Coordinates of C-alpha atoms in Angstrom, one line a residue:
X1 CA 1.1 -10.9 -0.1
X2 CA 4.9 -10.5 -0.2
X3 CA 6.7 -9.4 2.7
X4 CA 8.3 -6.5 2.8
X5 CA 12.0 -7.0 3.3
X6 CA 13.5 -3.4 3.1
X7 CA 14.2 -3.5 6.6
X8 CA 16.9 -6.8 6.1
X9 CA 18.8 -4.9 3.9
X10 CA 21.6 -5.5 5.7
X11 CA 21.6 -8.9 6.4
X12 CA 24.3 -10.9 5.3
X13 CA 22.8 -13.8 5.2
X14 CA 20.1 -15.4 2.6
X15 CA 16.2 -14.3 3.1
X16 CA 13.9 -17.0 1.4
X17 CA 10.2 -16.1 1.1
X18 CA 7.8 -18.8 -0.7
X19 CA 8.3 -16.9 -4.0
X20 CA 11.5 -17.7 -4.4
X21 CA 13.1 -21.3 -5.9
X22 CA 14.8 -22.4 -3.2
X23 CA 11.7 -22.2 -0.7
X24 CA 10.3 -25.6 -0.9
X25 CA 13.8 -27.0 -0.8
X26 CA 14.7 -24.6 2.5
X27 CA 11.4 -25.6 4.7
X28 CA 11.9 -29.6 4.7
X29 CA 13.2 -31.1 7.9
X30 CA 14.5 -34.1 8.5
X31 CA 11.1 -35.7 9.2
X32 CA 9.4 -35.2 5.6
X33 CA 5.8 -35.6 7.4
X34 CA 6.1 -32.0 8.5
X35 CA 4.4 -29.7 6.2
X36 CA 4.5 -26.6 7.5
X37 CA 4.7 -23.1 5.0
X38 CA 6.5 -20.4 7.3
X39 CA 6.7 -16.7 4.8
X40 CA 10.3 -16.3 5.7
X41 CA 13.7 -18.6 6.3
X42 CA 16.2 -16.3 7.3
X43 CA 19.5 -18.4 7.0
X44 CA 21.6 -16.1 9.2
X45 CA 25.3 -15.7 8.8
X46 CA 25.9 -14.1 12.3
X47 CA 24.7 -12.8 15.2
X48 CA 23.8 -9.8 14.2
X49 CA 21.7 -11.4 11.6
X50 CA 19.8 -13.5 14.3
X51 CA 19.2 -10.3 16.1
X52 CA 18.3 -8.6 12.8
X53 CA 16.0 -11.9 11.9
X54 CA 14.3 -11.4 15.5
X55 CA 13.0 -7.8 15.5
X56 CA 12.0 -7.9 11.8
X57 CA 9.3 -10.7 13.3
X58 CA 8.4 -8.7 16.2
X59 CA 8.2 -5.1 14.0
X60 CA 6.0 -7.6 11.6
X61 CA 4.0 -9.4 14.7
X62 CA 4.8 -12.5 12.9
X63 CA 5.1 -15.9 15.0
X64 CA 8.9 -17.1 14.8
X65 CA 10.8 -20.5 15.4
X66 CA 14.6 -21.8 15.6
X67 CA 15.9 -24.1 13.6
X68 CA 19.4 -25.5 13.7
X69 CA 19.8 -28.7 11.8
X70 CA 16.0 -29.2 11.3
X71 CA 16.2 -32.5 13.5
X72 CA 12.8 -31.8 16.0
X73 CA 11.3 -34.4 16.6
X74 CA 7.8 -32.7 16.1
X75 CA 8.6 -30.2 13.3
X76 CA 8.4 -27.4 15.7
X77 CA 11.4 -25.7 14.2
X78 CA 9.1 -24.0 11.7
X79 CA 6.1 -22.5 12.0
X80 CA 3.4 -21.8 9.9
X81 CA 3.0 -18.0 8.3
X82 CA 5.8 -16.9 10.3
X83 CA 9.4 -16.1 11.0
X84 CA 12.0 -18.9 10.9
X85 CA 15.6 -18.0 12.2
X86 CA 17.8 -20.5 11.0
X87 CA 20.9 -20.6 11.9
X88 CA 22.5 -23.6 10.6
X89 CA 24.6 -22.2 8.0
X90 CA 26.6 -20.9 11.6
X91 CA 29.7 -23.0 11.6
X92 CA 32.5 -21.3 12.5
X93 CA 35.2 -23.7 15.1
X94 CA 37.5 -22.5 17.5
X95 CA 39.4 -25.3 18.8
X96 CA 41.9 -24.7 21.4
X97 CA 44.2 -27.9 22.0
X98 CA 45.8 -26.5 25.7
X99 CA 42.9 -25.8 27.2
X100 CA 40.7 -28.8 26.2
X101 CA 37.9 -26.4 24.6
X102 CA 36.6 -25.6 21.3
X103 CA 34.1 -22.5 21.0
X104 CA 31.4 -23.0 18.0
X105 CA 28.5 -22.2 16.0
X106 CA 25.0 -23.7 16.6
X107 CA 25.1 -25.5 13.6
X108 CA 27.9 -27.3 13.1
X109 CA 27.7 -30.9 13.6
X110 CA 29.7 -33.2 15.9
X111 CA 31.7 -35.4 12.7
X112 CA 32.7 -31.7 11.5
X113 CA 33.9 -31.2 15.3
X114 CA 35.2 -34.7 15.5
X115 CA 37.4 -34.2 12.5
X116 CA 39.1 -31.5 14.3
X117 CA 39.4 -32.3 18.1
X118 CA 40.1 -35.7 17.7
X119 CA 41.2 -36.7 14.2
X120 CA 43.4 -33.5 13.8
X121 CA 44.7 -33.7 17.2
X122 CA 47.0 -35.9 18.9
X123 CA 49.0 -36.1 22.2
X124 CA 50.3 -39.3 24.3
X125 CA 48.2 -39.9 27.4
X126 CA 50.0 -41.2 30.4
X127 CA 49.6 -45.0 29.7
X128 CA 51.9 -44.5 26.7
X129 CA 48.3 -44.5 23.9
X130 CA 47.5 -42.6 21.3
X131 CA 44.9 -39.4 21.7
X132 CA 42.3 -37.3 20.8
X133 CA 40.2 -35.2 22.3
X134 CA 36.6 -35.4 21.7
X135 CA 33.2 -33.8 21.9
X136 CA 30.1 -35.3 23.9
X137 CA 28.3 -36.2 20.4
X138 CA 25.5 -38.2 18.8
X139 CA 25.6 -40.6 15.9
X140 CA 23.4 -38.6 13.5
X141 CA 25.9 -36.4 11.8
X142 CA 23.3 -33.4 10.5
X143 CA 22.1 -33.1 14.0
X144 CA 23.2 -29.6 15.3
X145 CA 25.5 -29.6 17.9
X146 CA 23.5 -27.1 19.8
X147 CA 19.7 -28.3 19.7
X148 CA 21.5 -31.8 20.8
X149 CA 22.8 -30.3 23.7
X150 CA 20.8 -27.7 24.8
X151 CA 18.2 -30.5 25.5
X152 CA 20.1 -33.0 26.5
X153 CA 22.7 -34.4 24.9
X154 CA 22.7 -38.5 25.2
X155 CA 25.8 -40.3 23.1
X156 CA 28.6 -43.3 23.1
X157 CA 30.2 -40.8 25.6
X158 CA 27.8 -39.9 28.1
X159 CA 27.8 -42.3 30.6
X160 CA 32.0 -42.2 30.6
X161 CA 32.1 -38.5 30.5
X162 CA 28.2 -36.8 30.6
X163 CA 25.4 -35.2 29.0
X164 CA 26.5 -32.9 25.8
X165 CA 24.5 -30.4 28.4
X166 CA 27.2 -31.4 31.1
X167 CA 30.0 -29.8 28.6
X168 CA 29.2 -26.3 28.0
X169 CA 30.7 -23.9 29.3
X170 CA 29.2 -20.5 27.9
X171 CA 26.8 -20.0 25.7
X172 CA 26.2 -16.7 23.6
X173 CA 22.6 -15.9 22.7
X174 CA 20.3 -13.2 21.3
X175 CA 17.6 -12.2 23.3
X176 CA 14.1 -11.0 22.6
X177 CA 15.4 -7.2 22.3
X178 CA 17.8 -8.4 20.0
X179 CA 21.0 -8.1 22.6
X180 CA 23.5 -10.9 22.7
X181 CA 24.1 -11.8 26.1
X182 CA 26.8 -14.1 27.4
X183 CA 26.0 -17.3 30.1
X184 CA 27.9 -19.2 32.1
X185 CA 28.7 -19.7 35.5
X186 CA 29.2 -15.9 37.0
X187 CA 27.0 -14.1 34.1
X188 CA 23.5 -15.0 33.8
X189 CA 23.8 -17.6 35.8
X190 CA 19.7 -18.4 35.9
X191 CA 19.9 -18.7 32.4
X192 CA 23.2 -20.5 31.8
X193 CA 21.0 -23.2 34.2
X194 CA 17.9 -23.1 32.1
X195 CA 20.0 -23.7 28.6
X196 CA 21.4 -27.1 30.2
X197 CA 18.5 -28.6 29.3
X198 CA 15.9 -26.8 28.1
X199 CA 17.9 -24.3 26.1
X200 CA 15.4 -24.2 22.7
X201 CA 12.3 -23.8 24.8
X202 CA 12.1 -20.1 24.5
X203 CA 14.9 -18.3 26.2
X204 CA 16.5 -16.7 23.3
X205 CA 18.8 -18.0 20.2
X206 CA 21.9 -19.4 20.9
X207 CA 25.0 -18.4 18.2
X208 CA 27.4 -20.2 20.0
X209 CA 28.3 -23.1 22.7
X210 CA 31.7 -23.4 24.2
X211 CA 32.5 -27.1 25.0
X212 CA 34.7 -28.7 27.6
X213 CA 35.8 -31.8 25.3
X214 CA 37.1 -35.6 26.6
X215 CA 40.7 -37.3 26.0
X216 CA 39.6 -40.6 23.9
X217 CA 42.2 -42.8 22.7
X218 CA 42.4 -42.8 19.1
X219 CA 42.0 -46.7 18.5
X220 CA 38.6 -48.1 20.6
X221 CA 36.7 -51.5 20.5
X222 CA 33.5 -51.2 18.9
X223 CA 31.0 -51.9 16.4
X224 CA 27.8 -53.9 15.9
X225 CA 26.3 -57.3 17.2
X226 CA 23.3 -58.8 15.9
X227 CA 21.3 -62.1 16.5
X228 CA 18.1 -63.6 15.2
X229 CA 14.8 -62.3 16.3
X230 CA 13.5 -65.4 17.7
X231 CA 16.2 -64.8 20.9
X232 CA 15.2 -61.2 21.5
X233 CA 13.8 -61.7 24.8
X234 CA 16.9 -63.7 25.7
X235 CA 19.2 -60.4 24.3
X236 CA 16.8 -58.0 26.4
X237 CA 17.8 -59.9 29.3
X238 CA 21.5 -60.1 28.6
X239 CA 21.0 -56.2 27.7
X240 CA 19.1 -55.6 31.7
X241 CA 21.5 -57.3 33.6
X242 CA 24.9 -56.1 31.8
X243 CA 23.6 -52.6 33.5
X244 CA 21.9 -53.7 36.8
X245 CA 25.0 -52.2 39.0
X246 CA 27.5 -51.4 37.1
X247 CA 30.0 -49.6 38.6
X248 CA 32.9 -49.7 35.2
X249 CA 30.8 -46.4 32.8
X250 CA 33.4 -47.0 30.4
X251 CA 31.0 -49.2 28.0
X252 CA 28.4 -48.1 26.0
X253 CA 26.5 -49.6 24.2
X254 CA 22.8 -49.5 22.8
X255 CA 20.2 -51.8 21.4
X256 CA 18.0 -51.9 18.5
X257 CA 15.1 -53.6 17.0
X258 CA 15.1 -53.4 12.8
X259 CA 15.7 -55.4 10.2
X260 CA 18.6 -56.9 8.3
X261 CA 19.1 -56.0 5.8
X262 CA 17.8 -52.7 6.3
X263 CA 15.0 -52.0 5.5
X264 CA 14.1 -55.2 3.5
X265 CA 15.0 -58.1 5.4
X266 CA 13.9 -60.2 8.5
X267 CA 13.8 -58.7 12.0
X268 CA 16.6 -58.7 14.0
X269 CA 18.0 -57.8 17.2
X270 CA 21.2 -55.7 17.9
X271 CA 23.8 -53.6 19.8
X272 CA 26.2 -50.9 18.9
X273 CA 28.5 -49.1 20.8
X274 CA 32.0 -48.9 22.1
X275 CA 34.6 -49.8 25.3
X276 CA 35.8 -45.9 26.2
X277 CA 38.9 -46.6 27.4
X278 CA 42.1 -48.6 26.4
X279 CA 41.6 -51.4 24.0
X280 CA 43.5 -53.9 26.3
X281 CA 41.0 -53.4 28.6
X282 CA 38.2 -53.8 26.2
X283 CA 37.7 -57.8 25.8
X284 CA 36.9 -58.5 29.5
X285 CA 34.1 -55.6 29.2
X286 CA 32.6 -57.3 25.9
X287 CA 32.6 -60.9 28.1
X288 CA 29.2 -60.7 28.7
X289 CA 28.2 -59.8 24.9
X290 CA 30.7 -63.0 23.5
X291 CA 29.1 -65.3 25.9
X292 CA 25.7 -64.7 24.3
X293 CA 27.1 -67.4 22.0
X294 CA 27.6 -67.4 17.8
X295 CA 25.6 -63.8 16.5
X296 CA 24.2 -63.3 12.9
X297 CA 26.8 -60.9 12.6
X298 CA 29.4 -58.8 15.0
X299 CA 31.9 -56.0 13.6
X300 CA 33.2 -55.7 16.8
X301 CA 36.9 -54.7 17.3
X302 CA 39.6 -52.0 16.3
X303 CA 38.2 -49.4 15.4
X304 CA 38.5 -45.3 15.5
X305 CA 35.5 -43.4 17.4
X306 CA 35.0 -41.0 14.4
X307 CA 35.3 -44.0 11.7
X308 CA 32.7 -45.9 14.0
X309 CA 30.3 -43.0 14.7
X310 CA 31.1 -42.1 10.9
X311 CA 29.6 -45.8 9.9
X312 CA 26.3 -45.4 12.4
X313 CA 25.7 -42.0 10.9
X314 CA 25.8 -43.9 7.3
X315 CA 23.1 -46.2 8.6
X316 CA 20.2 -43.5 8.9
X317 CA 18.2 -42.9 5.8
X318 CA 17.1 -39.4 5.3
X319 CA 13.4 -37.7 3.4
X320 CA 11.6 -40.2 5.2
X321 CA 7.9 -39.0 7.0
X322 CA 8.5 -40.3 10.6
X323 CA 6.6 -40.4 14.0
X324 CA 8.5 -41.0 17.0
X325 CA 7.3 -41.9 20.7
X326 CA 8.8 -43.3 23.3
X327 CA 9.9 -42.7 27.4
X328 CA 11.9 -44.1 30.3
X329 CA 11.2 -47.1 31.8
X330 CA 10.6 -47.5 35.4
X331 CA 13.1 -49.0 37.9
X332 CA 11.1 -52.7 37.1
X333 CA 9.0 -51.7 34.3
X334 CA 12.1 -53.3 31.8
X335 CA 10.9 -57.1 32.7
X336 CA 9.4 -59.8 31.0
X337 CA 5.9 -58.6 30.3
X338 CA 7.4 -55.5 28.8
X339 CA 9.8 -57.8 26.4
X340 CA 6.6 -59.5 25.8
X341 CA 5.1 -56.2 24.2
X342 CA 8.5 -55.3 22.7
X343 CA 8.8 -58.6 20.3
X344 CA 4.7 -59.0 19.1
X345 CA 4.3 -55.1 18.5
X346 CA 7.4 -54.7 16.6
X347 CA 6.9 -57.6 14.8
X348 CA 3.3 -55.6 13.5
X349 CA 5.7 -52.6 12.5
X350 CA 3.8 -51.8 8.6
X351 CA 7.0 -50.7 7.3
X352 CA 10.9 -52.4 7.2
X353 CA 12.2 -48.3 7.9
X354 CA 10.6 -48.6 11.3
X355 CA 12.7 -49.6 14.3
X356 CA 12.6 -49.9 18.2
X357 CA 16.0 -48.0 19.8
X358 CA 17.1 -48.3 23.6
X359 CA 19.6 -45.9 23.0
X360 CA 20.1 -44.0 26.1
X361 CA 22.2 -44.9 28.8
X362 CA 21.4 -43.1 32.7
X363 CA 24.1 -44.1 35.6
X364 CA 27.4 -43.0 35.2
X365 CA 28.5 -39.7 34.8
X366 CA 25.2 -38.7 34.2
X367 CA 23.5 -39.6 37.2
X368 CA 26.4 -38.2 39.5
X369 CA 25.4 -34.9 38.4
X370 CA 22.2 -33.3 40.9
X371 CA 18.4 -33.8 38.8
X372 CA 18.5 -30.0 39.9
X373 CA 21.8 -28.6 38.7
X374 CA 21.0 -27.8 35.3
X375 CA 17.7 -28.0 33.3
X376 CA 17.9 -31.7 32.5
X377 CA 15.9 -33.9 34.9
X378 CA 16.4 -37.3 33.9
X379 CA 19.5 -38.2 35.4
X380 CA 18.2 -41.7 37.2
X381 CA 16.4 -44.0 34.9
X382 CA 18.5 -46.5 32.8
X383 CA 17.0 -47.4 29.8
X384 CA 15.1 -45.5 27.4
X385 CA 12.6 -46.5 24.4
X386 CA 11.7 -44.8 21.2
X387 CA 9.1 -46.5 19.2
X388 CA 10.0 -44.6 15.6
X389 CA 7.7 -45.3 12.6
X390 CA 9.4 -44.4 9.6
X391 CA 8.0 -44.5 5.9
X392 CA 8.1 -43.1 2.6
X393 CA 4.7 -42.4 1.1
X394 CA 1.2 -40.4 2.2
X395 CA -0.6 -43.8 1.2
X396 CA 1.1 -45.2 4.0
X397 CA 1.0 -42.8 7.0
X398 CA -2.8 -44.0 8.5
X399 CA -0.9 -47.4 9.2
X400 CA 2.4 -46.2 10.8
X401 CA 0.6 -43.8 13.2
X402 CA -2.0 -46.1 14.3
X403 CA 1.6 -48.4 14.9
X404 CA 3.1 -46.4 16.6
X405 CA 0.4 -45.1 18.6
X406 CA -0.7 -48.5 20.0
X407 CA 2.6 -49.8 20.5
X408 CA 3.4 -46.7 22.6
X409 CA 0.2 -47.2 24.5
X410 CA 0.9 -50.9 25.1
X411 CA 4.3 -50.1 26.8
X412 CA 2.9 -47.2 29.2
X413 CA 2.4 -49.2 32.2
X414 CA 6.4 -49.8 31.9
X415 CA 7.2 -46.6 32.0
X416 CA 7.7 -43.4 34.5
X417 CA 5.7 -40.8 32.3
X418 CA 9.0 -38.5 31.7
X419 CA 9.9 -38.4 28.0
X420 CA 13.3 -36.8 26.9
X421 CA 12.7 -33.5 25.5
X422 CA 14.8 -33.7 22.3
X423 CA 12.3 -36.7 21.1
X424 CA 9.1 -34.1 21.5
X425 CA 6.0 -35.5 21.1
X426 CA 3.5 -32.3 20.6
X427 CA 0.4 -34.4 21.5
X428 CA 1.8 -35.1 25.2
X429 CA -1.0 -33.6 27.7
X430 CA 1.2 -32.8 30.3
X431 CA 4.5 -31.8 28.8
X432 CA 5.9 -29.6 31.2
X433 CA 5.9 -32.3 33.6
X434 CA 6.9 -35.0 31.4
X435 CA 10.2 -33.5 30.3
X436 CA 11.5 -31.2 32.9
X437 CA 9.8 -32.5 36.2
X438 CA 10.3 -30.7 39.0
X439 CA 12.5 -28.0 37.6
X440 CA 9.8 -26.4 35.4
X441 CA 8.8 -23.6 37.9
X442 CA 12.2 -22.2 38.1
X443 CA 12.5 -22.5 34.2
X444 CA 9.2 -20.5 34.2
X445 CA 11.1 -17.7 36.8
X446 CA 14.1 -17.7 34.3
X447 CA 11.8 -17.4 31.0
X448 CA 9.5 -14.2 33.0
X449 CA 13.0 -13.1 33.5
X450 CA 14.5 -13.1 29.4
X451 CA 11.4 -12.9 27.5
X452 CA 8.2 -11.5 29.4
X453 CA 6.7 -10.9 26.2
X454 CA 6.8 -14.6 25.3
X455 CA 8.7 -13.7 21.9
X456 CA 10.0 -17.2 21.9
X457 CA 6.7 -18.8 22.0
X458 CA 6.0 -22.5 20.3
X459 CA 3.3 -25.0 21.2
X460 CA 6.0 -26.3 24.2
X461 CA 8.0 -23.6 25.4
X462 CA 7.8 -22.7 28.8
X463 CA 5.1 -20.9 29.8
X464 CA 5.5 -17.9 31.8
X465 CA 2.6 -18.6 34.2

């Protein structure tokens, strides 16, 4: 039956229902596996759409869901039968040089940012380089700057500067009555904590994020090193002790397990990243990585941070069905038996798409902020895994989830239990546990607080009891 719409009329938006063209288009996310059929995508324009969006659903008792750049993990930015407020046509920038801030829509992603903070802006720093000023971003380029951060935020810049969390400085949100309220340090206070790292589990809908954003010179050293397979345990060593105590945060780099080339060649075994800081400085950081002897490859020098974050972003392959586990390891759980595991299970991996990521980076900036100052728990383990099955057809989905599944299985004794929120997994038992530790009662005090009703309810937003 077709919903009735009369009381949108004055949304300026666009209002898809499944009997229009663009429907089947509108409701795919990133991970194609998701299926789900929700009766209306209301791509808002504005706040006052989003509030509009929000008590049509409650006048209609319809179920409703966020979705920014329709990146979760899980697909739980739809939901069946119901109401989904999208707000990722909600772009607008506000950059202001002099104060080191830029103000913006929820979804607007960091290369649109990028291209205006740092590659439209320059000024000389005091050691005579060349600067920008740059936002705490991911790689991924149609992630939305505001479900990255309001659940985290990991990136090349974290561990010099912090989580993407770490940056704002206000938010603006509708609430469950439809009123936009303003967070930040003196106003809602209790919420503006809760939204640091937990901000899409059913608080309200945020319409925009103000930033605090990093000076980064505008040439870095960076790129991508690979080496054959048959020396991945020797690379995960290199990778483990290039971190064990550490006290210079300026380098970041990540690891990966894929193939070369990608998707249809041979396993390899790689690192991206960057030096953030002056490229003078840069070769005695990379030592380590240039004594690991001759690699299959390196790209590895002068380079911009938008061209190299512009170059990883090329790299990912989108309408691909996905499945995607993973966790932090313990403080000894990354150690031989677990680079054991690592090199035979990935080596099982049914399809080239699949890959193995250590992509997060704790210490650092990150760690010197308090587990209990914002949202965001894990602020003490370094190294993270995501085992991510990626594939193309139905035929094939029995064999990458049974992959995935047992992989993730064989690891557990490596790791702590805790699992970053952004990479939601909706079959984890104990969720509330897993990705906000010790910090969930409050978050249940601030959620009884802005939305007793449970408006904002998905299978893993915070409870209220």
């Amino acid at each position: 039956m077709r919903l009735d719409l009369s009381a949108l009329s004055s949304f300026h938006g666009s209002l898809i229902t499944p009997y229009d063209p663009d429907y089947e288009g509108a409701r795919v996310l990133f991970n194609t596996r998701v299926r789900t059929r929700p009766a209306l995508i209301a791509r808002c324009a504005d706040a006052g759409d989003v509030a509009a969006a929000i008590r049509f659903a409650r006048a209609s008792g319809l179920p409703l869901s966020v979705r920014g750049g329709g990146h979760h993990a899980s697909g739980l930015s739809l939901v069946e039968g119901g109401v989904v407020v999208d707000v990722g046509a909600m772009r607008d920038v506000v950059f202001d040089p002099a104060g080191g801030t830029v103000k913006v829509g929820p979804g607007i992603g960091w290369r649109d940012i990028d291209q205006i903070t740092y590659a439209g802006h320059s000024f000389t720093g005091p050691d005579g380089l060349e600067y920008g000023l740059a936002g705490p971003g991911g790689e991924c380029p149609t992630v939305s700057n505001a479900g990255y951060s309001l659940g985290g935020g990991y990136g090349p810049l974290a561990r010099t500067h912090g989580l993407g969390c770490d940056h704002i400085l206000e938010a603006e949100l509708v609430d469950a009555e439809g009123n936009l309220l303003r967070a930040n340090e003196t106003e809602h206070p209790d919420l503006f904590w809760a939204l640091r790292g937990a901000g899409g589990a059913g608080f309200g809908v945020v319409t925009s994020l103000t930033y605090r954003l990093n000076p980064l010179p505008k040439t870095v050293v960076g790129g991508i090193v690979a080496w054959p397979y048959e020396r991945a345990r020797e690379i995960f060593r290199a990778y483990r002790d290039l971190y064990a105590g550490r006290t210079d945060d300026r380098l970041a780099l990540c690891m990966v397990l894929t193939t070369e080339p990608y998707p249809d060649g041979e396993p390899v075994i790689a690192m991206y990243g960057m030096y953030v800081g002056p490229p003078a400085e840069a070769e005695e950081a990379f030592a380590p990585i240039h004594a690991l002897g001759e690699p299959l490859f390196s790209t590895i020098g002068e380079t911009s941070y938008l061209d190299m974050m512009t170059v990883l972003g090329e790299e990912i392959v989108y309408g691909l069905q996905s499945k995607w586990l993973g966790g932090y390891f313990s403080e000894t759980g990354f150690d031989e038996d677990a680079f054991e595991v690592l090199v035979e299970r990935f080596r099982q991996a049914p399809s080239g798409f699949s890959m193995v990521r250590f992509d997060l980076l704790g210490g650092g900036a990150i760690a010197r902020v308090p587990a209990d100052a914002t949202a965001f728990a894990h602020r003490s383990a370094l190294h993270y895994v995501s085992i991510l099955a990626q594939w193309p057809g139905d035929d094939e989905t029995a064999a990458n989830v049974t992959w995935v599944d047992e992989f993730a299985e064989a690891l557990r004794p490596h790791l702590t239990g805790e699992v970053y929120q952004n990479y939601a997994d909706r079959d984890l038992r104990d969720w509330p546990a897993a990705y906000y530790g010790a910090n969930y009662p409050r978050l249940q005090a601030v959620k009884r607080a802005y939305d007793p009703g449970d408006v904002f309810h998905t299978p893993q937003s915070i409870r209220l009891s």
